Phi, psi and omega in degrees: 000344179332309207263346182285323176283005195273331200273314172280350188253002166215033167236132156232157190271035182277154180272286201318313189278349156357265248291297176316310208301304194298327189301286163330319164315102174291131216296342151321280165328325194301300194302357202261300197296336198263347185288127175104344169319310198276169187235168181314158187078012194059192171246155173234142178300168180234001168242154234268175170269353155262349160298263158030303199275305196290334179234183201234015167296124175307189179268347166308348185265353180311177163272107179232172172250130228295135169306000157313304178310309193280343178290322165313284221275354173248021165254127160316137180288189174261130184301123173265091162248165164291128033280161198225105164254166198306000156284314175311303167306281185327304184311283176337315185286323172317271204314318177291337203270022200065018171300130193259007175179146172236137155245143199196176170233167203292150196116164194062009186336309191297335196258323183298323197281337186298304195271357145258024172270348195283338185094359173268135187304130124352039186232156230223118202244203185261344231194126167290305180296351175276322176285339149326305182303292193306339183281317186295299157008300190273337178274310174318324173260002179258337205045028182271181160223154196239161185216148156231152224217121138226212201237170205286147189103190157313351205248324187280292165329315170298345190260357173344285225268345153277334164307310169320295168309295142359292198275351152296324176267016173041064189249160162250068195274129209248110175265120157267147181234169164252188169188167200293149189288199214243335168296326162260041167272152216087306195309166169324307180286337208287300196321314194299291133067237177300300199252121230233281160324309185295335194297312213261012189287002182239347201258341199232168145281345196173133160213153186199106147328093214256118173216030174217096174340291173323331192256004170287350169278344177274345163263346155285349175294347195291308197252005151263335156306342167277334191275348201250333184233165186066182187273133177271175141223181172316101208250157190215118214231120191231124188254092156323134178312315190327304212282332176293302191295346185292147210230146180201111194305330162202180206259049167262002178277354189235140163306145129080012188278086189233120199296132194326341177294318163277003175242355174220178173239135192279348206266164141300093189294116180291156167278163173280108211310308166344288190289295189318300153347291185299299164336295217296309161356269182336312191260001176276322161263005199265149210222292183229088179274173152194171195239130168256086190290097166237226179316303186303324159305301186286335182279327156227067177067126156210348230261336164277327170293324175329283177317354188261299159324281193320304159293325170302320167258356176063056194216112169312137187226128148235159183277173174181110173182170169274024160210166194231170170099359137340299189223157226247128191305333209263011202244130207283018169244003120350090212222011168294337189234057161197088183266032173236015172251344196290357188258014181259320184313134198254332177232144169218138210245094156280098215241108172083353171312064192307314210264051165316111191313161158267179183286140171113328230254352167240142200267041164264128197331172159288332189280318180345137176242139168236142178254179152219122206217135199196156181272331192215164201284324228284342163272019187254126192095358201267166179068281178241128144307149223249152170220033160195123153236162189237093195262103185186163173276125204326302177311318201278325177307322212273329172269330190268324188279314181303311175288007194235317200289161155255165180254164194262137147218136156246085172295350181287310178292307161304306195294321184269017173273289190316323166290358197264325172279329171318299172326308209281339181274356159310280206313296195328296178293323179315295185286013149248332148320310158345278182293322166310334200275004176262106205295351215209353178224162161295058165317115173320322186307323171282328175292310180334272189306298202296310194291022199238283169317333192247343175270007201193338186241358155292213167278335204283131158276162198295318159332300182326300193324063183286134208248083187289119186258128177223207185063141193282287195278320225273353188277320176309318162289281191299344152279359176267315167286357185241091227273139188225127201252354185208172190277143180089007187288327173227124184264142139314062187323317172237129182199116189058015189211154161258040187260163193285167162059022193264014211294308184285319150355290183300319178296341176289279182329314210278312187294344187309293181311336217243317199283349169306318192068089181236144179064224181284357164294332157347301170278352158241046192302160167069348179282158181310146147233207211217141191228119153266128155218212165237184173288339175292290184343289182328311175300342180285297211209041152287327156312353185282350183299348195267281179350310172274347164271005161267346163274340181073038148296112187296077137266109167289135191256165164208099172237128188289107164275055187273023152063007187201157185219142202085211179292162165193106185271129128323109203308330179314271191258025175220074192272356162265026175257149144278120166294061186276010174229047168264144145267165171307143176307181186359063236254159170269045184283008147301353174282304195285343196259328171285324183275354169262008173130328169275259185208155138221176203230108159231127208233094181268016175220147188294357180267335181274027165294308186287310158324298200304288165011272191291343182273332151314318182268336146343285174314318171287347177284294229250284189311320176044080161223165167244142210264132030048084184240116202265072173290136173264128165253193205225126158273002195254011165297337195268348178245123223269149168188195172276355184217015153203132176298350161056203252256102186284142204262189178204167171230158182213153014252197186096223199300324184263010164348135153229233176210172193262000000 
C-alpha cells in the first residue's frame, strides 16, 4: 500500500503544479493510468510514412508511444488489504462487480488510480466528454458495465451531454466525479463546484454525493443495484475529499460492508401465467403481429428466445435501439428493410422499448394493438397506450410465449414483409445511381453501398465487422445499407437524443471493448472496427484519434466531408439567409490523423473510395493503427433534386432507427 498512499498524497487536481506533480507520481501510481495500454503483440512506434514524408524532425522526435506503457503491463499489481482508504474501498467494490473498464480523462486522481490498481483496464483519453461517449459505447456493445470519471468543474461540466445520451439510450452507465470537501461547502469555491448532483437529476437513475465515509461501501451496493436490476440508466456518484482520504484499519470501520450477494438480487421477475395467456389470444386472433427488439432484449440476453417465438409463430421481427443485431438483418423473418408494411401490422410486441416513442412517431396504423414487455411497471403505458402489459423479464417472457405459442404461418403476411423489403432494395439502388453519377465529389450513397459491401459482402466474414454508426446526414445513408447479424454488431450513436460529435468518442469505447473482447465481443476480439461520422463530429472528439493510437486501436474513420455544418440555403433561393454555418472548404483531417499517430485517406472521387477503403483496413489489420478516410462531399448533396436523393427522410422503427 506504500506507493498507492505516496500517490494520493502528491497528485493533486491543481493545473500550475502539473509539471512538479508528475515529477513526483510513484512508478505505482504511474502504473494505475497504463492498465490495459499495451496491445497484443507489444508497441510499435507510430510513426507512418506519410508523417515521415511530410516533416522534417529528427528521429528521436518521431511519434511513439511512452516507454511507461511496456513497464506498465510487465509490472505486477499491488496486493489491496486492510488498512484501506475510502477510494480503495470504492475500487474494490468495481471490482467484485465485474466492471470490465474504466474511460476517463486525468482527474478525480484517487479513485481513478484506486480502481486501476484493482487490475481493472484503463484508458485515459483527452476529452471528459468523449470519454463519457466510450464508456457508454463499451457497454452498448458489450452488455458489460463500464464507469467514466471526470473531475469537479469544467472537467465534470463537459460530460453533460453525454451523460444526457447515455440516459436516453437507457446505458447503465456509472458516472464518477470528485468534489469539493465538504468543510468547504459555503465557501466561494464549494458554491462554484459542489453541487453536482442537482446538473444530473433528470439525467440519472440514482445519484449520490458520498460525505460519510464510513457508508462508502454501502453506496457503492447503492449504486450498483441500480445499475445491475430493472431498467437502467446512468447512476451518478460525486467522491468528497472526506470520503477518498478516508483510512480504515478492517472492514469492521465500515457500515453495510457486505459482498454484492447481500446487497442485490441475481433474481428475475416472471410473467404472470394470465398475462402470458392473454397474448397468446392477442396473437391467436392478430393476421399481422410483429415484434419490436430493442435495448431491453440485449441487456438480458433475450435474443435466442426471441429467434424461438418468432419463428415457432411465424412473427416478423425489426429492431429499435442504440444497438443493433438481436435478431439477424439475413434471417427471412427480418422486417429492418421493409418500412412501408409496418403500418398493416395489427398487433406489436414491444419487447424491452424502455425509451418509448409517442403516437405517430412510429409507423404503425391507428388500428395497432399493442403488448409491452418490461421488467418494471412505471412506464407501461407511458406514450403509446398499451393493450397488454407484461411487467417481467424479457428473456424469461420471450420463453414463456415460445412455450405458449402455437405454431404457426402466414404467408400472407411474410410475402408482403418481403415485397416491402425488395422495394426498400430498389429505392436503395436507385438512390445510388444517383449519388454515383458524380464524378468529382464523394456522394454519401457510395460510402453507403460500397462500405455495406466491402464489410459484409466479401472475404470479411459478415458477422465480423463492429460498427460505431454516427453522423447526422451521413448516418441516413449508411443505415439503410449497412446490416447487422449478431448482438452488439452496430451501436447506434444517437438514439431518442440528437447530440452532436459524440461519434469518435464512442469509437474509443467500441474499440476499447473489441480490442478486449469483452462480453458479447468476445469472438472478434482484436479485429479491425469501423466508425462513421462528419465533419461537424470530427470537430468535437476528433482529438481522440491520438487516444486510440496510443492504445493501438485497429479502427477505420470514415468521415463525410461536406464542408458545411447544419442548416444551408442556397444563395439562389434564400438570399436573405447567411452562410453562417459553412466551413472552410476541403478541410484535411487526414492530415490531422496523422500528426496524431495515425493514418490518413483522402478520397474526392467515388471510385477511389473503395481502394482507400481496402489500404485502410490493411492498416488496421497489420498495423492495429486507426485510419482516417476523409471524404469530400457537396454540401449542396443535402438538397433533393433530379440528380441527388438530398437529405433522407427515415422510418422507425428498424434499419433506419434514428432518433426522435
Amino acid at each position: 500500500m506504500t506507493g498507492l498512499n505516496q500517490m494520493s498524497a502528491d497528485v493533486t487536481e491543481t493545473g500550475p503544479g502539473e509539471a512538479e506533480t508528475a515529477k513526483k507520481v510513484t512508478p505505482t501510481s504511474r502504473r494505475s493510468f497504463l492498465l490495459g495500454a499495451t496491445a497484443a503483440g507489444g508497441l510499435l512506434p507510430l510513426q507512418t510514412a506519410a508523417a515521415k514524408a511530410a516533416t522534417t524532425a529528427p528521429a528521436d522526435h518521431a511519434i511513439t508511444v511512452p516507454a511507461e506503457f511496456a513497464t506498465a503491463a510487465n509490472t505486477a499489481l499491488p496486493k489491496i488489504t486492510f488498512p484501506m482508504t475510502g477510494a480503495d474501498v470504492f475500487a474494490a467494490a468495481c471490482k467484485n462487480e465485474e466492471v470490465a473498464a474504466l474511460l476517463c480523462c486525468p482527474g478525480n486522481y484517487k479513485v481513478i488510480h484506486a480502481i486501476a490498481e484493482q487490475g481493472i483496464p484503463v484508458y485515459s483519453g483527452r476529452n471528459e466528454l468523449a470519454m463519457c461517449a466510450a464508456a457508454d459505447a463499451f457497454i452498448r456493445i458489450t452488455g458489460e458495465m463500464a464507469v467514466t470519471s471526470g473531475t469537479e468543474g469544467p472537467g465534470f461540466t463537459t460530460m453533460i451531454m453525454g451523460i444526457a445520451n447515455a440516459n436516453a439510450a437507457r446505458t447503465p452507465l456509472l458516472v464518477l466525479a470528485s468534489n469539493t470537501s465538504v468543510k468547504d461547502d459555503d465557501t466561494e469555491a464549494g458554491i462554484q463546484v459542489g453541487e453536482q448532483q442537482s446538473v444530473t437529476t433528470n439525467l440519472r437513475k440514482y445519484g449520490k454525493r458520498l460525505i460519510t465515509p464510513q457508508r462508502v461501501h454501502e453506496y457503492a451496493g447503492y449504486a450498483f443495484r441500480q445499475l445491475r436490476t430493472g431498467i437502467p440508466r446512468p447512476v451518478h456518484i460525486d467522491f468528497t475529499n472526506e470520503v477518498t482520504d478516508a483510512r480504515f484499519k478492517s472492514a469492521g470501520d465500515l457500515s453495510f460492508f457486505f459482498d454484492k450477494t447481500k446487497y442485490r438480487s441475481e433474481s428475475k421477475p416472471y410473467p404472470n401465467p394470465a398475462d402470458i395467456k392473454t397474448a397468446i389470444q392477442m396473437l391467436g386472433a392478430a393476421k399481422r403481429p410483429i415484434i419490436v427488439s430493442s435495448t431491453g432484449v440485449f441487456y438480458s440476453k433475450a435474443w435466442d428466445a426471441l429467434r424461438k417465438f418468432a419463428e415457432k409463430a411465424s412473427i416478423p421481427v425489426c429492431e429499435s435501439g442504440a444497438m443493433r443485431g438481436q435478431f439477424p438483418d439475413d434471417h427471412p423473418l427480418s422486417a429492418d428493410r421493409s418500412p412501408t408494411a409496418l403500418s398493416s401490422a395489427d398487433l406489436v410486441f414491444f419487447v424491452g422499448q424502455y425509451c418509448m416513442p409517442t403516437i405517430g412517431e412510429y409507423a404503425f396504423g391507428p388500428e395497432a394493438k399493442y403488448i409491452r414487455i418490461q421488467p418494471t411497471a412505471e412506464d407501461v403505458g407511458r406514450n403509446i397506450p398499451i393493450d397488454l402489459g407484461i411487467v417481467a423479464d424479457e428473456r424469461a417472457t420471450m420463453e414463456a410465449l415460445a412455450e405458449a405459442a402455437s405454431a404457426a404461418s402466414r404467408p400472407d403476411w411474410l410475402n408482403e414483409i418481403h415485397a416491402a423489403r425488395a422495394k426498400f432494395e430498389d429505392e436503395n439502388e436507385a438512390i445510388y445511381k444517383l449519388g454515383a453519377a458524380f464524378g468529382d465529389a464523394v456522394h454519401p450513397a457510395v460510402i453507403g453501398k460500397e462500405l455495406a459491401a466491402f464489410l459484409q459482402g466479401g472475404n470479411i466474414p459478415k458477422e465480423q465487422t463492429t460498427i460505431a454508426q454516427g453522423g447526422f446526414g451521413i448516418a441516413r445513408y449508411t443505415r439503410r445499407w449497412l446490416r447487422a447479424f449478431r448482438p452488439g454488431q452496430i451501436m447506434n450513436g444517437n438514439y431518442q437524443y440528437g447530440p452532436v460529435g459524440l461519434d469518435i468518442g464512442y469509437t474509443v469505447g467500441v474499440a476499447a471493448a473489441v480490442r478486449q473482447g469483452a462480453g458479447v465481443q468476445a469472438p472478434y476480439k482484436g479485429k479491425p472496427i469501423v466508425c462513421i461520422t462528419g465533419d461537424a463530429g470530427f470537430g468535437y472528439t476528433g482529438l481522440e484519434v491520438e487516444t486510440m493510437a496510443k492504445y493501438r486501436m485497429p479502427v477505420v474513420i470514415i468521415i463525410y466531408n461536406n464542408n458545411a455544418w447544419g442548416t444551408w440555403y442556397p444563395q439562389a433561393d434564400e438570399v436573405h439567409r447567411a452562410p453562417i454555418h459553412l466551413f472552410q472548404e476541403n478541410l484535411r483531417y487526414d492530415k490531422v490523423a496523422e500528426a496524431l499517430g495515425g493514418r490518413g485517406e483522402y478520397v474526392t472521387r467515388p471510385e477511389d473510395f473503395r481502394p482507400a477503403l481496402e489500404r485502410a483496413w490493411k492498416v488496421a489489420s497489420e498495423e492495429s493503427l486507426p485510419v482516417v478516410i476523409n471524404c469530400q462531399g457537396r454540401k449542396e448533396f443535402w438538397l433533393r433534386s433530379k440528380t441527388s436523393p438530398g437529405f433522407l427522410g427515415k422510418v422507425e422503427p428498424g434499419c433506419m432507427s434514428y432518433y426522435h
